[in-house]
Amino acid sequence: MSTILVLLGVCILIAAAAFILRRDKKQGKSSCGGNCASCGACHRCAENAESKQAG
């Protein structure tokens, strides 16, 4: 019985994490901090750097 409760708890934690990550992505929040000038690590920062240089 305790194994089932632990499994249920883990599943709830995974579902909550997925929900929070999806919600944050829809709201445009990012964990990178938004300093694209010094980043260059992610695709979003590369696009921002190119658009600032072009115009």
XYZ file of C-alpha atoms in Angstrom:
55
model
C 0.000 0.000 0.000
C 2.798 2.448 0.811
C 4.397 1.808 -2.584
C 1.200 2.916 -4.297
C 1.042 6.086 -2.193
C 4.664 6.949 -2.969
C 4.065 6.352 -6.684
C 0.960 8.524 -6.556
C 2.926 11.287 -4.822
C 5.691 11.155 -7.431
C 3.127 11.287 -10.244
C 1.481 14.329 -8.663
C 4.838 16.097 -8.374
C 5.691 15.360 -12.027
C 2.278 16.564 -13.200
C 2.599 19.763 -11.155
C 6.071 20.458 -12.564
C 4.833 19.900 -16.123
C 1.868 22.202 -15.520
C 4.077 24.977 -14.137
C 6.600 24.692 -16.978
C 3.830 24.774 -19.598
C 2.132 27.759 -17.936
C 5.405 29.696 -17.739
C 6.180 28.970 -21.392
C 2.757 30.230 -22.474
C 3.300 33.429 -20.459
C 6.697 33.984 -22.078
C 8.680 33.552 -18.869
C 12.199 32.245 -19.191
C 14.792 30.953 -16.776
C 17.693 32.490 -18.671
C 17.250 36.015 -17.271
C 16.900 37.727 -20.642
C 20.449 39.058 -20.951
C 20.802 38.002 -24.588
C 23.816 40.232 -25.272
C 26.075 38.055 -23.145
C 24.287 34.724 -23.467
C 24.307 33.174 -26.935
C 23.433 29.801 -25.431
C 19.824 29.477 -26.510
C 17.960 29.877 -29.780
C 15.790 32.675 -28.396
C 18.828 34.744 -27.400
C 20.414 34.232 -30.802
C 17.254 35.531 -32.498
C 17.115 38.561 -30.189
C 20.771 39.402 -30.815
C 20.296 39.181 -34.597
C 17.196 41.393 -34.563
C 18.972 44.059 -32.502
C 21.926 44.105 -34.907
C 19.699 44.288 -37.993
C 17.602 47.200 -36.902
